[in-house]
Amino acid sequence: MGRLSTTWADGNYMRNFFGVTAAQSAASGYAAYGATSGLKDISLSLGVQYQLTQNWLVSTNLRFTQLLSSAKDSPLSFADRSVMGMAMVGYRF
């Protein structure tokens, strides 16, 4: 199973998570940065689920995310790409 998704964020969210105010810049050494609203990221997820028995199943998921626009250009973003993997074993009662 695969899924392609994107996240749009308003200016308030982007400023809180990716912006750097003048006061923060003076205290941290990071350049001041005014993040704006827009597409924050795009993600591609790929997953597989397999039913071992009537009750047991295993599942894996791999997700690749690319930051976009203001989020990508922020001095707080050390990497503009991330990969996350997950494996799960489940039991159904």
JSON list of C-alpha atoms in Angstrom, two decimals:
[
{"chain": "A", "resi": 1, "resn": "MET", "atom": "CA", "xyz": [0.00, 0.00, 0.00]},
{"chain": "A", "resi": 2, "resn": "GLY", "atom": "CA", "xyz": [1.36, 3.44, -0.88]},
{"chain": "A", "resi": 3, "resn": "ARG", "atom": "CA", "xyz": [0.30, 6.96, -0.06]},
{"chain": "A", "resi": 4, "resn": "LEU", "atom": "CA", "xyz": [1.45, 10.39, -1.21]},
{"chain": "A", "resi": 5, "resn": "SER", "atom": "CA", "xyz": [0.53, 13.32, 1.03]},
{"chain": "A", "resi": 6, "resn": "THR", "atom": "CA", "xyz": [1.39, 16.94, 1.66]},
{"chain": "A", "resi": 7, "resn": "THR", "atom": "CA", "xyz": [0.91, 19.29, 4.61]},
{"chain": "A", "resi": 8, "resn": "TRP", "atom": "CA", "xyz": [-0.16, 22.92, 4.34]},
{"chain": "A", "resi": 9, "resn": "ALA", "atom": "CA", "xyz": [0.60, 25.09, 7.39]},
{"chain": "A", "resi": 10, "resn": "ASP", "atom": "CA", "xyz": [-0.59, 28.59, 8.23]},
{"chain": "A", "resi": 11, "resn": "GLY", "atom": "CA", "xyz": [1.80, 31.44, 9.04]},
{"chain": "A", "resi": 12, "resn": "ASN", "atom": "CA", "xyz": [1.38, 31.07, 12.80]},
{"chain": "A", "resi": 13, "resn": "TYR", "atom": "CA", "xyz": [2.43, 27.42, 12.74]},
{"chain": "A", "resi": 14, "resn": "MET", "atom": "CA", "xyz": [5.37, 28.10, 10.41]},
{"chain": "A", "resi": 15, "resn": "ARG", "atom": "CA", "xyz": [6.63, 31.02, 12.52]},
{"chain": "A", "resi": 16, "resn": "ASN", "atom": "CA", "xyz": [6.37, 28.96, 15.74]},
{"chain": "A", "resi": 17, "resn": "PHE", "atom": "CA", "xyz": [8.23, 25.93, 14.39]},
{"chain": "A", "resi": 18, "resn": "PHE", "atom": "CA", "xyz": [10.55, 27.34, 11.71]},
{"chain": "A", "resi": 19, "resn": "GLY", "atom": "CA", "xyz": [10.85, 31.09, 12.35]},
{"chain": "A", "resi": 20, "resn": "VAL", "atom": "CA", "xyz": [13.58, 32.88, 14.28]},
{"chain": "A", "resi": 21, "resn": "THR", "atom": "CA", "xyz": [12.75, 36.26, 15.86]},
{"chain": "A", "resi": 22, "resn": "ALA", "atom": "CA", "xyz": [15.33, 39.03, 16.33]},
{"chain": "A", "resi": 23, "resn": "ALA", "atom": "CA", "xyz": [15.51, 38.25, 20.06]},
{"chain": "A", "resi": 24, "resn": "GLN", "atom": "CA", "xyz": [15.99, 34.54, 19.40]},
{"chain": "A", "resi": 25, "resn": "SER", "atom": "CA", "xyz": [18.64, 35.36, 16.81]},
{"chain": "A", "resi": 26, "resn": "ALA", "atom": "CA", "xyz": [20.57, 37.52, 19.27]},
{"chain": "A", "resi": 27, "resn": "ALA", "atom": "CA", "xyz": [20.42, 34.78, 21.93]},
{"chain": "A", "resi": 28, "resn": "SER", "atom": "CA", "xyz": [21.21, 31.82, 19.68]},
{"chain": "A", "resi": 29, "resn": "GLY", "atom": "CA", "xyz": [23.37, 33.06, 16.83]},
{"chain": "A", "resi": 30, "resn": "TYR", "atom": "CA", "xyz": [20.93, 31.76, 14.21]},
{"chain": "A", "resi": 31, "resn": "ALA", "atom": "CA", "xyz": [19.97, 34.28, 11.54]},
{"chain": "A", "resi": 32, "resn": "ALA", "atom": "CA", "xyz": [16.56, 35.94, 11.96]},
{"chain": "A", "resi": 33, "resn": "TYR", "atom": "CA", "xyz": [14.04, 34.24, 9.71]},
{"chain": "A", "resi": 34, "resn": "GLY", "atom": "CA", "xyz": [10.37, 34.93, 8.98]},
{"chain": "A", "resi": 35, "resn": "ALA", "atom": "CA", "xyz": [8.69, 31.71, 7.89]},
{"chain": "A", "resi": 36, "resn": "THR", "atom": "CA", "xyz": [5.49, 32.11, 5.89]},
{"chain": "A", "resi": 37, "resn": "SER", "atom": "CA", "xyz": [2.41, 29.98, 5.31]},
{"chain": "A", "resi": 38, "resn": "GLY", "atom": "CA", "xyz": [2.39, 27.37, 2.57]},
{"chain": "A", "resi": 39, "resn": "LEU", "atom": "CA", "xyz": [3.18, 23.76, 1.85]},
{"chain": "A", "resi": 40, "resn": "LYS", "atom": "CA", "xyz": [5.35, 22.49, 4.70]},
{"chain": "A", "resi": 41, "resn": "ASP", "atom": "CA", "xyz": [6.26, 19.06, 3.35]},
{"chain": "A", "resi": 42, "resn": "ILE", "atom": "CA", "xyz": [5.50, 16.22, 0.98]},
{"chain": "A", "resi": 43, "resn": "SER", "atom": "CA", "xyz": [5.62, 12.57, 2.06]},
{"chain": "A", "resi": 44, "resn": "LEU", "atom": "CA", "xyz": [5.59, 9.19, 0.39]},
{"chain": "A", "resi": 45, "resn": "SER", "atom": "CA", "xyz": [4.61, 6.19, 2.55]},
{"chain": "A", "resi": 46, "resn": "LEU", "atom": "CA", "xyz": [4.91, 2.56, 1.54]},
{"chain": "A", "resi": 47, "resn": "GLY", "atom": "CA", "xyz": [3.56, -0.22, 3.70]},
{"chain": "A", "resi": 48, "resn": "VAL", "atom": "CA", "xyz": [2.93, -3.95, 3.70]},
{"chain": "A", "resi": 49, "resn": "GLN", "atom": "CA", "xyz": [0.73, -5.98, 6.00]},
{"chain": "A", "resi": 50, "resn": "TYR", "atom": "CA", "xyz": [0.74, -9.78, 6.10]},
{"chain": "A", "resi": 51, "resn": "GLN", "atom": "CA", "xyz": [-1.71, -11.99, 7.97]},
{"chain": "A", "resi": 52, "resn": "LEU", "atom": "CA", "xyz": [0.38, -14.86, 9.45]},
{"chain": "A", "resi": 53, "resn": "THR", "atom": "CA", "xyz": [-2.58, -16.70, 10.98]},
{"chain": "A", "resi": 54, "resn": "GLN", "atom": "CA", "xyz": [-6.18, -15.85, 11.78]},
{"chain": "A", "resi": 55, "resn": "ASN", "atom": "CA", "xyz": [-4.99, -13.91, 14.84]},
{"chain": "A", "resi": 56, "resn": "TRP", "atom": "CA", "xyz": [-1.38, -12.83, 14.11]},
{"chain": "A", "resi": 57, "resn": "LEU", "atom": "CA", "xyz": [-0.19, -10.25, 11.61]},
{"chain": "A", "resi": 58, "resn": "VAL", "atom": "CA", "xyz": [3.02, -8.40, 10.77]},
{"chain": "A", "resi": 59, "resn": "SER", "atom": "CA", "xyz": [3.23, -4.96, 9.24]},
{"chain": "A", "resi": 60, "resn": "THR", "atom": "CA", "xyz": [6.01, -2.68, 7.99]},
{"chain": "A", "resi": 61, "resn": "ASN", "atom": "CA", "xyz": [5.95, 0.93, 6.88]},
{"chain": "A", "resi": 62, "resn": "LEU", "atom": "CA", "xyz": [8.57, 3.20, 5.33]},
{"chain": "A", "resi": 63, "resn": "ARG", "atom": "CA", "xyz": [8.01, 6.96, 5.06]},
{"chain": "A", "resi": 64, "resn": "PHE", "atom": "CA", "xyz": [10.12, 9.49, 3.17]},
{"chain": "A", "resi": 65, "resn": "THR", "atom": "CA", "xyz": [9.46, 13.20, 3.88]},
{"chain": "A", "resi": 66, "resn": "GLN", "atom": "CA", "xyz": [10.84, 16.27, 2.09]},
{"chain": "A", "resi": 67, "resn": "LEU", "atom": "CA", "xyz": [10.46, 19.72, 3.66]},
{"chain": "A", "resi": 68, "resn": "LEU", "atom": "CA", "xyz": [9.29, 22.47, 1.30]},
{"chain": "A", "resi": 69, "resn": "SER", "atom": "CA", "xyz": [9.32, 26.30, 1.05]},
{"chain": "A", "resi": 70, "resn": "SER", "atom": "CA", "xyz": [9.81, 28.20, 4.33]},
{"chain": "A", "resi": 71, "resn": "ALA", "atom": "CA", "xyz": [10.29, 25.00, 6.34]},
{"chain": "A", "resi": 72, "resn": "LYS", "atom": "CA", "xyz": [13.14, 23.87, 4.08]},
{"chain": "A", "resi": 73, "resn": "ASP", "atom": "CA", "xyz": [14.86, 27.27, 4.04]},
{"chain": "A", "resi": 74, "resn": "SER", "atom": "CA", "xyz": [14.70, 27.83, 7.82]},
{"chain": "A", "resi": 75, "resn": "PRO", "atom": "CA", "xyz": [18.03, 28.00, 9.67]},
{"chain": "A", "resi": 76, "resn": "LEU", "atom": "CA", "xyz": [16.45, 25.62, 12.21]},
{"chain": "A", "resi": 77, "resn": "SER", "atom": "CA", "xyz": [16.08, 22.85, 9.60]},
{"chain": "A", "resi": 78, "resn": "PHE", "atom": "CA", "xyz": [19.29, 20.86, 9.78]},
{"chain": "A", "resi": 79, "resn": "ALA", "atom": "CA", "xyz": [18.09, 18.30, 7.24]},
{"chain": "A", "resi": 80, "resn": "ASP", "atom": "CA", "xyz": [15.35, 18.87, 4.69]},
{"chain": "A", "resi": 81, "resn": "ARG", "atom": "CA", "xyz": [14.73, 15.13, 4.17]},
{"chain": "A", "resi": 82, "resn": "SER", "atom": "CA", "xyz": [13.87, 12.36, 6.61]},
{"chain": "A", "resi": 83, "resn": "VAL", "atom": "CA", "xyz": [13.18, 8.65, 6.44]},
{"chain": "A", "resi": 84, "resn": "MET", "atom": "CA", "xyz": [11.24, 6.74, 9.08]},
{"chain": "A", "resi": 85, "resn": "GLY", "atom": "CA", "xyz": [10.75, 2.99, 9.26]},
{"chain": "A", "resi": 86, "resn": "MET", "atom": "CA", "xyz": [8.42, 0.95, 11.42]},
{"chain": "A", "resi": 87, "resn": "ALA", "atom": "CA", "xyz": [7.79, -2.75, 11.98]},
{"chain": "A", "resi": 88, "resn": "MET", "atom": "CA", "xyz": [4.88, -4.10, 13.97]},
{"chain": "A", "resi": 89, "resn": "VAL", "atom": "CA", "xyz": [3.54, -7.44, 15.16]},
{"chain": "A", "resi": 90, "resn": "GLY", "atom": "CA", "xyz": [-0.15, -7.58, 16.05]},
{"chain": "A", "resi": 91, "resn": "TYR", "atom": "CA", "xyz": [-2.54, -10.03, 17.64]},
{"chain": "A", "resi": 92, "resn": "ARG", "atom": "CA", "xyz": [-6.29, -9.86, 17.05]},
{"chain": "A", "resi": 93, "resn": "PHE", "atom": "CA", "xyz": [-8.54, -11.17, 19.85]}
]
